[in-house]
Amino acid sequence: MPFSVCTRDCYDTCAMVSELKNGKLSVRGNPEHPVTAGFLCPKGALLPKWFHAEDRLKRPLVRTGERGSGSFIETNWEEAIELVAKKLRKTIEEHGSESVLVYQYAGDRGVVNYAFPLRLFHYLNTSMLDHGICDRAGQEALRDVYGTAVGMEPEELKNQRLIVYWGINAFWTNLHGFMLARKHGLEIWTVDVVRTETAKRSDRFFQIRPDTDVLFALGVAKVIIEEELHEEAFVRENVYGFEEFKNYVIKLDFDLVERETGVKRETIEEFAREFAEKRGVIHIGYGLQRSLAGGEAVRAIAILPALIGHRFGFIYDMKSIDKSYAEGAFLRTKPAKRIPQIKLAEYIERGEIKFLYVYNSNPLASLPSQNRLRKALRESDVFMVTHDIFLTDTALYSDVVLPANTFFERLDIADSYYHRYIALNEPVARLHGKSNSEVTRLLARALGIDDPYLYESDEDVVKKVLELNGLSWEELKARGFIKAPEKPRTWETPSGKIEFYSQRAVGRGLGPFPEYRKFEGKYPLRLLTPTYRMTITSQYHNTHGMIDPNLYINPADALYRGITNGDTVEVFNDNGSIRTEARLTENVPRGVVMLYKAFWVRLLGWNANFLTGDETVEKYGNGSAYHSTWVEVKKV
């Protein structure tokens, strides 16, 4: 039976075994995999339904009506590719190569499927996307402290006693990691604004207010240092700027910490003492750093494991292999113009983008400020091509839509940003569409390009990537997965140590220590837009049909507005408005409301990104700030 790997944008990256019987796909977890351990999450169990979905695109489409209207005619692949190539060539001739932007992200994380198309756009010297939508601010913050965002690998959990899930709903988004912690008997704590399913299953839950992670973490550090609970020898030998940081947190006003976080001093002291005694590790979530305060929050949180003697006592990211060969940036002949991902609408408005090629992504569901983006596309002359499995909201706005295949229909490999295992993905069957690499080769041929790197086979790319990383193709084929060895690790900071006093942050115009800043909006309620259990951003809405469109609001906030459970409400701000039903819950604190993110507008009529803004955190790599959105709610 073929080996498969789920290439969704998910921590776990599950290794699977697939089988096709009587034309029907079945999947199960590979029981030999040490992390994903032979079981699948609820979304993974439904992958055959996704693979066999009736609404998969089968033929290329060319737009005939207004953008978003759904007016298309079918065409064949030859004519579609020729049309795209002709328009691409003309755009470069008339407006220059930088007027072309390839917009891609991690909708499919197969190494070839993700990276190979970029070879063509590097060869053409087009503009490239600067990916700030997901985990950028946290990455920058961790580099400020450790010189890297790569933390400990999950198999090390067996040697730990306590894990703190900070701003991550791991039971939904990292199920295998959560179960691994349970398997090894770790005590589980959660720090979050919302009482999530993870919080409900944790041994302890610390509920804080939005943006106060910085203060909570600094308060914990203050107690650990003042009560001399830190690992003195480790800190003395491996930390840069400890004495300065000590003087900084000693001056911290605990009344301020209590007042802003909503957590009593005694509770913070208990956290600090037990965290130090149990030498806790912290899984830092991506959600909390998608805010104006997110970078500073991660920097403060990251200091805590080092205080108690961990070299890399956090989980955030995992860069196990170098995949750059697959992308082929060496084909460029001039530096790339980088366009911030969150700022797509702005660049379209300014006329800097004339040709937009989208794959592995659905920006008309996932990007913030959807009203602005859709208006910019409707009013511009940008030529837009989307390569996707389904007629997504992005495809609806495109001039040409090319059918994509699924990962069950092609050869690839996938790494993980949670563990160090590389998994093999073998083709099971061919139903519809073409892979990203197939389309790239067709476009290169239609453009008359003869560079051999644009025609390299998927298997050759995979073998070369493995070879460059010292990994065996034969072993991977035999087992279905292989572990990338960990190289000796150092702290890649200016001092070569863990930097409590961050020289890198100072170089970017930030303070040497994490600072608390209170953010307030024009509207009274803070909107949080996390991911839903049965979707991955916008994926699976159309196939699984399992969404939760309700607005969650605290009963006190609802009472003040005359809202009862089940009422239809309008949620609005200057970016837009949506209508949905209210659900009253104590899981959401006062002053906060919650909508799950990025459902399909063409199916639901709206999504939360009609309310979110496209502001970025410039000093943290133009990271996104989805969760720094304020709204008002009224009963309709």
XYZ file of C-alpha atoms in Angstrom:
636
model
C 0.000 0.000 0.000
C 1.324 3.480 -0.822
C 2.731 5.745 1.849
C 1.007 9.105 2.192
C 1.478 12.177 4.329
C -1.070 14.838 5.126
C 0.400 18.014 3.647
C -2.069 20.407 5.261
C -0.824 23.492 7.108
C -0.869 21.748 10.470
C 1.682 21.044 13.192
C 1.342 17.283 13.178
C 2.070 16.362 9.515
C 0.657 12.864 9.924
C 2.261 9.902 8.183
C -0.390 7.680 6.613
C -0.904 4.495 4.651
C -3.420 4.728 1.791
C -5.287 2.186 -0.266
C -7.618 2.327 -3.251
C -10.252 -0.441 -3.315
C -12.980 -0.561 -5.946
C -12.184 3.021 -6.825
C -12.595 4.247 -3.232
C -9.771 5.693 -1.143
C -9.159 4.637 2.459
C -6.537 6.054 4.785
C -5.116 5.228 8.202
C -2.301 6.572 10.287
C 1.077 4.896 9.900
C 1.399 3.055 13.246
C 5.203 3.083 13.072
C 5.514 6.878 13.209
C 6.857 7.928 16.646
C 4.893 11.198 16.856
C 1.689 10.847 14.854
C 1.409 7.322 16.195
C -1.081 5.664 13.903
C -4.201 7.737 14.461
C -5.649 10.657 12.524
C -7.395 13.815 13.639
C -11.079 14.220 12.710
C -10.133 16.203 9.603
C -7.628 13.574 8.489
C -10.143 10.782 8.892
C -12.341 12.569 6.335
C -9.635 12.928 3.680
C -11.270 10.337 1.361
C -14.401 12.521 1.290
C -12.222 15.471 0.263
C -10.398 13.399 -2.378
C -13.630 12.138 -3.955
C -15.515 15.444 -3.657
C -17.947 16.009 -6.518
C -17.164 19.738 -6.681
C -13.511 19.247 -7.566
C -12.498 21.271 -10.609
C -12.140 19.089 -13.689
C -11.478 21.491 -16.584
C -9.803 24.909 -16.829
C -12.122 27.919 -16.648
C -11.947 31.372 -18.254
C -13.918 34.242 -16.733
C -16.663 35.797 -18.871
C -18.538 37.963 -16.353
C -17.768 40.335 -13.498
C -15.226 39.244 -10.910
C -16.885 37.111 -8.281
C -19.993 36.493 -10.373
C -19.126 32.876 -11.154
C -19.474 33.411 -14.902
C -16.916 31.159 -16.613
C -16.602 29.055 -19.714
C -14.727 25.761 -19.777
C -11.694 25.359 -21.983
C -8.954 22.780 -22.498
C -5.536 22.762 -20.895
C -3.658 23.765 -24.045
C -5.748 26.896 -24.584
C -5.704 27.820 -20.877
C -1.925 27.541 -20.599
C -1.419 29.485 -23.818
C -3.706 32.267 -22.543
C -1.839 32.497 -19.229
C 1.570 32.454 -20.904
C 0.537 35.096 -23.447
C -0.759 37.424 -20.735
C 2.294 36.811 -18.552
C 4.658 37.596 -21.411
C 2.726 40.756 -22.339
C 2.621 41.993 -18.730
C 6.384 41.680 -18.373
C 6.960 43.422 -21.701
C 4.662 46.346 -20.871
C 5.103 46.755 -17.116
C 8.287 44.904 -16.168
C 8.814 41.650 -14.318
C 8.161 43.191 -10.881
C 4.534 43.835 -11.874
C 4.037 40.051 -11.644
C 3.424 38.545 -8.196
C 3.246 34.876 -7.317
C 0.982 34.500 -4.275
C 1.399 31.149 -2.539
C 1.377 29.769 0.939
C 1.058 26.539 2.876
C -2.294 25.161 1.713
C -0.173 22.234 0.555
C 3.173 21.772 2.282
C 4.626 19.103 0.034
C 8.168 20.245 -0.686
C 7.845 19.997 -4.482
C 4.252 21.172 -4.670
C 4.989 24.151 -2.415
C 8.303 25.259 -3.875
C 8.780 24.110 -7.479
C 6.536 26.762 -9.145
C 8.688 29.453 -7.567
C 11.503 28.382 -9.895
C 9.635 29.829 -12.867
C 8.942 33.126 -11.129
C 12.526 33.394 -9.899
C 13.682 32.750 -13.475
C 11.385 35.575 -14.641
C 12.623 37.894 -11.843
C 9.089 38.631 -10.657
C 8.026 40.051 -7.308
C 7.760 37.542 -4.477
C 5.591 37.384 -1.392
C 6.961 38.248 2.056
C 5.108 35.755 4.249
C 3.927 37.600 7.346
C 0.488 36.090 7.751
C 1.203 33.246 10.163
C 4.097 33.072 12.639
C 6.412 35.904 11.628
C 6.283 38.100 14.761
C 6.977 35.119 17.003
C 9.862 34.017 14.829
C 11.446 37.451 15.053
C 10.922 37.552 18.822
C 12.513 34.144 19.384
C 15.472 35.127 17.228
C 15.868 38.167 19.468
C 16.305 35.894 22.483
C 17.755 32.619 21.118
C 18.877 33.483 17.602
C 16.419 30.884 16.294
C 12.714 30.062 16.394
C 13.460 26.321 16.423
C 12.749 24.909 19.848
C 12.813 21.445 21.357
C 11.537 18.418 19.473
C 8.393 16.741 20.819
C 10.085 13.437 21.600
C 11.933 15.273 24.369
C 8.620 15.574 26.203
C 9.289 12.148 27.699
C 11.997 13.777 29.822
C 9.778 16.626 31.072
C 7.253 17.024 33.875
C 5.227 20.065 32.825
C 4.116 21.634 29.555
C 2.440 25.015 29.322
C 0.254 25.604 26.274
C 0.464 29.367 25.946
C -1.991 30.822 23.436
C -2.556 27.558 21.577
C -5.642 25.327 21.477
C -3.530 22.208 21.081
C -6.362 19.730 21.526
C -7.730 21.050 18.220
C -4.595 22.141 16.359
C -1.848 19.843 17.708
C -3.803 16.772 18.802
C -0.875 14.370 18.472
C 1.329 16.666 20.534
C -1.352 16.964 23.207
C -1.774 13.184 23.347
C 2.013 12.730 23.452
C 2.173 14.972 26.526
C -0.613 12.938 28.124
C 1.114 9.665 27.197
C 4.322 10.746 28.930
C 2.422 11.846 32.006
C 3.205 15.552 31.827
C 1.193 17.983 33.851
C -0.609 20.291 31.403
C -1.268 23.984 31.970
C -2.877 26.482 29.617
C -2.493 30.250 29.477
C -5.078 31.830 27.197
C -7.692 34.545 26.858
C -10.434 32.020 25.995
C -11.322 28.865 27.912
C -10.613 26.588 24.967
C -11.057 22.834 24.684
C -7.388 22.552 25.638
C -7.937 24.718 28.707
C -10.858 22.531 29.757
C -8.644 19.448 29.557
C -5.680 21.013 31.348
C -4.645 20.497 34.941
C -4.532 24.271 35.407
C -5.901 27.175 33.400
C -4.706 30.759 33.698
C -7.113 33.118 31.948
C -5.592 36.469 31.050
C -6.832 39.517 29.163
C -5.765 40.221 25.575
C -2.282 41.748 25.127
C -1.279 41.110 28.751
C 0.876 38.023 28.049
C 3.892 40.335 28.399
C 2.926 41.388 31.905
C 1.980 37.879 32.993
C 5.339 36.494 31.792
C 7.331 39.354 33.320
C 5.437 38.886 36.589
C 6.407 35.206 36.617
C 10.025 36.136 35.863
C 9.988 38.674 38.683
C 8.904 36.046 41.228
C 11.432 33.472 39.987
C 14.288 35.968 40.219
C 13.310 37.603 43.499
C 12.825 34.239 45.191
C 16.054 32.939 43.611
C 14.299 30.034 41.932
C 16.274 30.380 38.706
C 19.132 28.061 37.709
C 21.940 30.352 38.745
C 24.852 28.436 37.196
C 23.072 27.997 33.856
C 22.067 31.651 33.731
C 25.532 32.841 34.702
C 27.208 30.826 31.950
C 24.650 31.035 29.153
C 22.606 34.226 29.461
C 23.548 37.693 28.248
C 22.120 40.647 30.183
C 20.713 38.837 33.209
C 21.630 41.515 35.749
C 20.097 44.231 33.591
C 16.944 42.147 33.140
C 16.841 41.477 36.880
C 16.899 45.208 37.597
C 14.183 45.698 34.972
C 11.683 43.192 36.384
C 12.351 44.054 40.027
C 10.891 47.498 39.257
C 7.744 45.915 37.822
C 4.626 47.031 39.697
C 2.635 43.949 40.698
C -0.482 46.060 41.162
C -0.234 46.876 37.446
C 0.234 43.199 36.601
C -2.835 42.177 38.611
C -4.976 45.002 37.298
C -4.146 44.503 33.616
C -3.974 40.699 33.401
C -6.951 40.068 35.673
C -4.912 37.424 37.524
C -4.262 37.680 41.262
C -0.722 38.051 42.519
C -0.995 34.830 44.529
C -1.879 32.897 41.379
C 1.080 34.340 39.465
C 3.371 33.451 42.364
C 2.036 29.887 42.382
C 2.647 29.661 38.639
C 6.218 30.887 39.040
C 7.130 28.591 41.930
C 5.671 25.431 40.398
C 6.976 26.251 36.923
C 10.479 26.610 38.355
C 10.225 23.526 40.552
C 8.914 21.366 37.689
C 11.211 22.934 35.076
C 8.333 23.517 32.703
C 8.558 23.828 28.929
C 6.272 26.119 26.923
C 4.497 25.491 23.641
C 4.021 29.016 22.308
C 0.997 29.354 20.032
C 0.865 31.217 16.750
C -2.445 32.896 17.520
C -1.271 35.146 20.340
C 1.545 36.656 18.227
C -0.889 37.741 15.477
C -1.538 40.997 17.298
C 0.071 44.374 17.824
C 1.448 43.106 21.145
C 2.390 39.659 19.830
C 6.110 40.072 19.244
C 6.755 41.548 22.675
C 4.612 38.809 24.217
C 6.632 35.997 22.665
C 9.891 37.652 23.667
C 8.754 37.791 27.304
C 7.430 34.216 27.316
C 10.637 32.920 25.704
C 12.749 34.119 28.622
C 10.992 31.884 31.175
C 12.365 28.453 30.124
C 15.917 29.811 30.021
C 15.547 31.207 33.538
C 15.052 27.682 34.869
C 17.878 26.078 32.923
C 16.521 24.992 29.522
C 18.754 25.525 26.526
C 15.736 25.482 24.184
C 12.750 24.952 26.456
C 10.073 26.114 24.059
C 8.137 24.615 21.144
C 7.353 26.953 18.261
C 8.901 25.966 14.960
C 11.025 23.217 13.442
C 13.368 23.697 10.511
C 14.644 20.160 10.017
C 15.809 20.279 6.378
C 16.998 22.784 3.825
C 14.410 22.891 1.002
C 15.903 25.786 -0.935
C 16.996 23.615 -3.867
C 13.343 22.890 -4.668
C 12.567 26.625 -4.829
C 15.482 27.506 -7.087
C 16.145 31.115 -6.097
C 19.534 30.634 -7.789
C 17.699 31.142 -11.103
C 17.230 34.872 -10.396
C 19.441 37.416 -12.098
C 18.413 40.325 -9.865
C 17.217 40.740 -6.264
C 13.559 40.076 -5.615
C 11.081 42.785 -4.759
C 9.235 41.482 -1.681
C 5.586 42.420 -1.171
C 4.201 42.023 2.379
C 1.513 39.362 2.332
C -0.972 41.345 4.406
C -0.580 44.376 2.112
C -1.813 42.729 -1.108
C -4.796 45.073 -1.493
C -2.611 48.155 -1.037
C -0.173 47.082 -3.769
C -3.041 46.325 -6.155
C -4.556 49.759 -5.440
C -1.225 51.413 -6.204
C -1.063 49.654 -9.564
C 2.150 47.828 -8.696
C 0.655 44.395 -9.425
C -0.606 43.691 -12.940
C -0.440 39.880 -12.970
C -1.284 37.730 -9.947
C -0.650 33.975 -9.890
C -2.194 32.195 -6.895
C -1.630 28.636 -5.750
C -1.698 26.779 -2.414
C -3.725 29.630 -0.970
C -7.154 31.230 -0.801
C -6.434 34.898 -0.029
C -10.044 35.957 -0.615
C -10.905 33.992 2.499
C -7.724 34.124 4.563
C -6.451 37.684 4.185
C -7.752 40.483 6.445
C -9.699 43.500 5.246
C -11.702 41.518 2.699
C -13.889 44.432 1.597
C -10.813 46.424 0.652
C -9.192 43.495 -1.155
C -12.279 42.609 -3.160
C -12.863 46.242 -4.123
C -9.226 46.588 -5.224
C -9.527 43.519 -7.448
C -12.846 44.615 -8.958
C -11.529 48.070 -9.808
C -8.068 47.071 -11.060
C -6.822 45.686 -14.357
C -4.790 42.958 -12.675
C -4.901 39.629 -14.519
C -5.424 36.879 -11.984
C -4.746 33.150 -12.310
C -5.659 30.634 -9.609
C -4.566 27.001 -9.524
C -6.753 25.128 -7.034
C -8.682 21.928 -6.376
C -11.991 23.764 -5.903
C -13.761 26.901 -7.085
C -12.768 28.914 -4.025
C -13.584 32.558 -3.364
C -10.197 33.419 -4.863
C -10.930 31.343 -7.957
C -14.255 33.185 -8.375
C -12.333 36.464 -8.750
C -9.818 35.028 -11.223
C -9.523 35.417 -14.968
C -8.278 31.868 -15.433
C -8.812 28.938 -13.068
C -6.640 25.830 -13.425
C -7.698 22.542 -11.769
C -5.191 21.205 -9.239
C -4.836 17.646 -8.034
C -4.548 16.434 -4.451
C -1.511 15.059 -2.674
C -2.924 11.544 -3.171
C -2.228 12.000 -6.899
C 1.467 12.856 -6.971
C 4.902 12.096 -5.564
C 6.280 14.394 -2.885
C 7.802 14.597 0.565
C 6.799 16.751 3.520
C 8.574 17.958 6.614
C 6.899 19.297 9.747
C 7.159 22.463 11.787
C 6.519 20.395 14.925
C 8.774 17.313 14.637
C 11.888 16.277 12.720
C 10.419 13.516 10.542
C 10.293 13.707 6.756
C 7.469 11.647 5.268
C 7.024 10.155 1.814
C 3.930 10.796 -0.273
C 3.346 8.321 -3.088
C 0.626 8.659 -5.736
C -2.437 6.492 -5.126
C -4.593 7.399 -8.130
C -5.245 10.156 -10.648
C -8.689 11.759 -10.742
C -8.622 15.406 -11.780
C -6.274 18.311 -12.313
C -2.539 18.746 -12.465
C 0.099 19.300 -9.826
C 1.821 22.631 -9.292
C 5.026 21.285 -10.819
C 3.200 19.953 -13.917
C 1.615 23.343 -14.546
C 4.976 25.044 -14.041
C 6.549 22.891 -16.752
C 3.646 23.580 -19.108
C 3.964 27.336 -18.579
C 7.730 27.270 -19.018
C 7.309 25.414 -22.307
C 4.623 27.816 -23.505
C 6.927 30.736 -22.701
C 9.706 29.138 -24.749
C 12.091 28.742 -21.810
C 14.612 25.919 -22.123
C 16.312 26.035 -18.707
C 16.585 22.391 -17.507
C 15.803 23.315 -13.884
C 12.239 24.113 -14.958
C 11.723 20.598 -16.314
C 13.320 18.542 -13.561
C 11.071 15.660 -12.477
C 9.407 15.521 -9.078
C 11.404 12.417 -8.179
C 14.709 14.045 -9.110
C 13.877 17.123 -7.019
C 12.956 14.944 -4.050
C 16.132 12.882 -4.346
C 18.296 15.992 -4.631
C 16.696 17.638 -1.573
C 17.239 14.448 0.443
C 20.827 14.106 -0.784
C 21.667 17.717 0.143
C 20.351 17.007 3.633
C 22.241 13.716 4.027
C 19.071 11.606 3.944
C 18.497 8.277 2.188
C 15.885 7.955 -0.559
C 15.987 4.148 -0.207
C 15.326 4.264 3.546
C 12.495 6.737 3.055
C 10.866 4.503 0.426
C 11.154 1.461 2.679
C 9.680 3.018 5.864
C 7.564 5.914 4.617
C 9.328 8.365 6.914
C 12.830 9.232 8.034
C 14.157 11.425 10.814
C 16.359 14.376 9.939
C 19.347 14.402 12.292
C 19.700 17.369 14.593
C 22.933 19.266 14.113
C 24.837 20.654 17.110
C 22.892 23.695 18.239
C 24.130 27.100 19.294
C 22.466 30.382 20.101
C 22.867 32.469 16.965
C 22.763 35.818 18.747
C 25.346 38.625 18.697
C 26.702 37.436 22.054
C 26.449 33.738 21.281
C 24.252 33.373 24.363
C 20.566 33.514 25.221
C 19.907 37.242 25.251
C 17.590 38.561 27.942
C 19.007 41.936 26.890
C 18.392 41.616 23.167
C 20.937 43.385 21.017
C 19.071 42.303 17.901
C 15.848 43.924 19.126
C 17.686 47.137 19.949
C 19.070 47.115 16.420
C 15.495 47.150 15.108
C 14.556 50.141 17.237
C 12.931 48.155 20.044
C 13.699 48.194 23.740
C 16.298 45.758 25.093
C 13.598 44.046 27.196
C 9.989 43.115 26.398
C 7.671 46.037 27.077
C 3.977 46.185 27.890
C 1.827 48.522 25.863
C -1.899 48.863 26.264
C -3.806 48.942 22.994
C -7.307 50.335 22.681
C -9.595 50.497 19.677
C -12.317 52.785 18.425
C -14.903 50.123 19.278
C -15.413 48.556 22.728
C -15.108 44.804 22.090
C -11.932 42.920 21.170
C -12.533 40.404 18.377
C -10.554 37.159 18.366
C -10.670 34.962 15.242
C -9.057 31.562 15.934
C -9.236 28.499 13.707
C -12.097 26.037 13.940
C -11.552 22.370 14.741
C -12.842 21.008 11.411
C -11.143 23.479 9.095
C -7.582 24.579 8.447
C -8.090 28.264 7.712
C -10.517 27.938 4.761
C -9.841 24.315 3.834
C -12.567 21.653 4.188
C -15.494 24.083 4.567
C -16.936 22.966 1.241
C -16.253 19.237 1.668
C -16.776 18.495 5.346
C -19.483 21.135 5.821
C -18.659 21.382 9.517
C -18.365 25.012 10.566
C -19.364 27.170 13.500
C -20.446 30.641 12.321
C -21.718 31.849 15.714
C -20.472 34.883 17.608
C -19.384 33.985 21.136
C -19.961 36.722 23.698
C -19.809 36.948 27.472
C -23.267 37.044 29.144
C -22.494 40.372 30.852
C -21.603 42.026 27.538
C -24.689 40.504 25.969
C -26.973 41.690 28.778
C -25.641 45.244 28.426
C -26.640 45.153 24.730
C -29.998 43.443 25.222
C -28.792 40.279 23.481
C -30.025 36.821 24.441
C -28.751 33.423 23.350
C -29.586 32.704 19.694
C -30.395 36.296 18.755
C -29.365 37.525 15.329
C -26.723 40.201 15.783
C -24.721 42.561 13.638
C -20.988 42.699 14.289
C -19.415 45.805 12.801
C -16.526 48.267 12.667
C -15.051 50.589 10.051
C -13.830 47.637 7.957
C -17.246 46.088 7.465
C -20.105 44.227 9.113
C -21.541 40.724 9.276
C -24.721 39.152 10.663
C -24.842 35.923 12.600
C -26.285 34.359 15.738
C -25.009 35.094 19.233
C -23.962 32.385 21.662
C -23.550 33.438 25.279
C -20.675 31.789 27.127
C -18.454 32.340 30.144
C -15.583 30.806 28.144
C -15.073 34.245 26.594
C -14.205 37.003 29.092
C -15.881 40.380 29.283
C -14.732 42.819 26.646
C -13.948 40.010 24.174
C -15.997 38.388 21.400
C -14.981 35.485 19.185
C -15.690 34.346 15.618
C -13.961 31.395 13.961
C -11.965 32.472 10.952
C -11.912 32.246 7.181
C -15.001 30.277 6.214
C -15.951 30.435 2.533
C -17.793 33.634 1.688
C -19.427 32.042 -1.352
C -21.005 29.434 0.948
C -21.660 31.400 4.140
C -22.080 34.914 2.744
C -19.366 36.416 4.954
C -16.368 35.550 7.074
C -14.565 37.121 10.003
C -12.046 38.823 7.717
C -14.674 41.346 6.659
C -13.951 42.803 10.108
C -10.188 42.331 10.540
C -7.754 45.038 9.418
C -4.566 44.847 7.386
C -2.293 46.629 9.849
C 1.043 44.901 10.356
C 3.647 44.867 13.107
C 6.477 46.462 11.154
C 9.270 45.951 13.690
C 8.382 42.283 13.921
C 8.751 41.485 10.239
C 5.417 42.921 9.101
C 3.675 40.199 11.058
C -0.105 40.099 10.932
C -2.333 41.680 13.583
C -5.657 39.879 13.068
C -6.382 39.723 16.785
C -5.952 43.461 17.253
C -9.438 44.067 15.907
C -12.160 45.918 17.785
C -15.871 45.732 17.019
C -19.308 46.586 18.330
C -22.240 44.174 18.435
C -25.932 45.000 18.316
C -29.091 42.972 18.218
C -30.851 43.028 14.846
